[in-house]
Amino acid sequence: MRFFAILIYLPVLFLIMALSMTVARTAQIVGVTVTPHVVAPTLRYSPPRDSRLAARVQLFVQGPAMPLRFDGKTPSELLQSEEWAWHDLYTAVRVPKGALTVWTFNGKSSAWGTGRRFTLEAEGLPRQTIAIDAPRCWISALTFLSSSDAVEPDTLIAHLVNQTRRPITVSAVRLYLPRDTQTWHTLWPQEPMPVAVTIPAGDRGYIRLHTGSLPLTYAVVEITTSAGVLRAHQRIKREVFDISGGWVGDHVRHEAFLHLLAHLHVNTAHIGMTPGYTDNPALYNRLPLKLFHRLVPITTFDTDVWLPRIHAVEFLGEPQYGGGRPVPPQEVFDALLPYRASRLPTTVTHSEERIWRWYAGLSDYPHYDAYRVVAPAADVWTLYDRWNGRRIRWGAPLETIGDLCRSLRELNRPMPCAYWSQGPHHGWTDDDRDGRKRRTPTPDELRAQALHALSTRITSLYWFNLSLKSLMAFPDTWPAIQRIGREIRTLDTLFLEGDAYRFERRRRPDGTLDWDLASIVAPGAALLFALDTAYVPDLQENVFRFGPPRAVTFRYVLPSYLRHPRDVFRVDADGIYPVQWRADRSGVVIRDRRSRDAIYVATQDPHLRDWLEQKRRRALAQEQAHPVDQKALLKLLDIRGD
């Protein structure tokens, strides 16, 4: 009898089990984005860096689920065993059905690198194996811009890479947004936006969309292509090319110093609330600098009044140094976590390429500082055998600034990046550094470092440092800083809308370095950089010297949408110049006579030349509107306790 009862109830039991499993598994992994770790092989360290490469992995989870174990270990166990560098899984929430959330972890050991797999166990998800595969197509740059002065962007520009052997078509873009900043981890689908873009095999393309006003919070951008769906998770922030100064806080309440900064095109400072300045509307409203500091309490700055005057949150110093003990990446994540529920973008100052891949993806706007003459450095300068066997202690190859920028960019893609560039400083190191007497970069050394960074498509530049004491100690650097600022203001739209495209390190027949060629491609034009690497160390003064102009021929490959340009010209702070050029099947060939550097523009827009000249003249007008009062500045240096 009991046997027959079991037979009767078995179908019911199976039905109940099936229904319970269906309810329990309403979630699914809809996508995985892998950002492989990279290193800059040109950098020299002692001892050598750890060669193991992992990856940053984002899991896009739809519906209610909670992470449990990865390859049989909890996230905390993976941190403790140093298999992972950091993760955000302890902030995970069980989102409603139909919503999306993102789980992120950044590997540390090669067991979590490309080509590996792991088993995922999570509540609400079936046990499954996930591959950490290097992508063949990806979003290489994702930028949000505003068509007005509003802090909420209304335009999205995404640059895509297609490394497959076939063309891909892009058919739609969909945003997933939270309903408010407090629920930043619960993302709801918006209406898809149709697009029609084709990207040839082995090439790059872009999408430009007017989205309407977007909230300043975290979002997922989902791009549907014929090769699959591409996804990125990052903060929406209005991208603006800011130029900042470090160590300016002592004198920002003095008008003469503010005019000098404006004369140098500096619009941002590493300051927070500053008595006598930010609380003085008559001065601050007339000569404003964007804030770039801790910005607490958060509620004070997360307001419509302050947001237009904020660059980013930055308060952790250089966590990879940490005063002798590197601050673990997970501690950095914890420190930045309170800002996720705000509209304030965060940033971290990276400092050591040897380990900064472990910190990849931690902040909204990564940047780094590294300098190439008479300054502390993580790399060992005497290990560079660059100039016919001569090894020097006072300098490192200037072009490694570009190598560092490319490393940071690839680790944090598709987020924009910035750079602390070496400016004048009254106190770089006390030792003689092989007899070099000048304790700051020469104008040529200063410019070269900034241009190498700009050629990689940074979207803000910070000078270290622009304290009044340092500026007055080395006034010969002012014209170089001003010229770079004027060129940035002329070309900033192309930096903001663009993406790094190609890079080539050219050598002479004898193997010595000649030129670095780099390009940034934007929807309407390409910026083409030529950076002279044939400089040599002066044996008497121990500074880097560039030779006289020489005949050059540069060939730049362009993406398919920019080939056969209608106009190619050279741009610098003084004007726009014609050049000898011709188009070939895949780009342009330019003949010129140059040393130090050159910036060319290739475009199909016949009006771009005039538009850039108007921007250049507005930059000149900015300088003229802020004349420098040398006597007042010298007087400020005599003020004690200021």
XYZ file of N, CA and C in Angstrom, residues 311 365-368 405 408 416-420 458-462:
51
model
N 36.659 68.106 -10.311
C 37.340 67.238 -11.279
C 37.145 65.780 -10.879
N 38.683 56.937 -12.735
C 39.521 57.758 -13.618
C 40.994 57.539 -13.247
N 41.570 56.408 -13.638
C 42.943 56.099 -13.227
C 43.967 57.045 -13.840
N 45.000 57.311 -13.075
C 46.123 58.100 -13.594
C 47.388 57.651 -12.869
N 48.527 58.134 -13.334
C 49.784 57.755 -12.684
C 50.739 58.926 -12.704
N 51.951 54.948 -20.090
C 50.565 55.345 -20.382
C 49.811 54.237 -21.102
N 48.871 51.465 -18.570
C 47.742 51.815 -17.699
C 46.429 51.834 -18.477
N 38.616 56.293 -19.595
C 39.663 57.279 -19.891
C 40.700 57.313 -18.778
N 41.917 57.748 -19.113
C 43.014 57.846 -18.148
C 43.624 59.242 -18.203
N 44.373 59.581 -17.141
C 45.060 60.864 -17.061
C 46.511 60.621 -16.653
N 47.285 61.717 -16.529
C 48.715 61.573 -16.242
C 49.224 62.785 -15.469
N 50.018 62.531 -14.419
C 50.787 63.575 -13.744
C 52.093 63.753 -14.517
N 45.451 60.465 -23.379
C 44.952 60.802 -22.058
C 43.892 61.883 -22.231
N 43.043 62.069 -21.211
C 41.993 63.082 -21.322
C 42.076 64.137 -20.228
N 43.130 64.124 -19.435
C 43.482 65.236 -18.545
C 44.969 65.130 -18.257
N 45.578 66.278 -17.960
C 47.002 66.310 -17.661
C 47.198 67.123 -16.392
N 47.989 66.577 -15.462
C 48.267 67.247 -14.202
C 49.769 67.538 -14.125
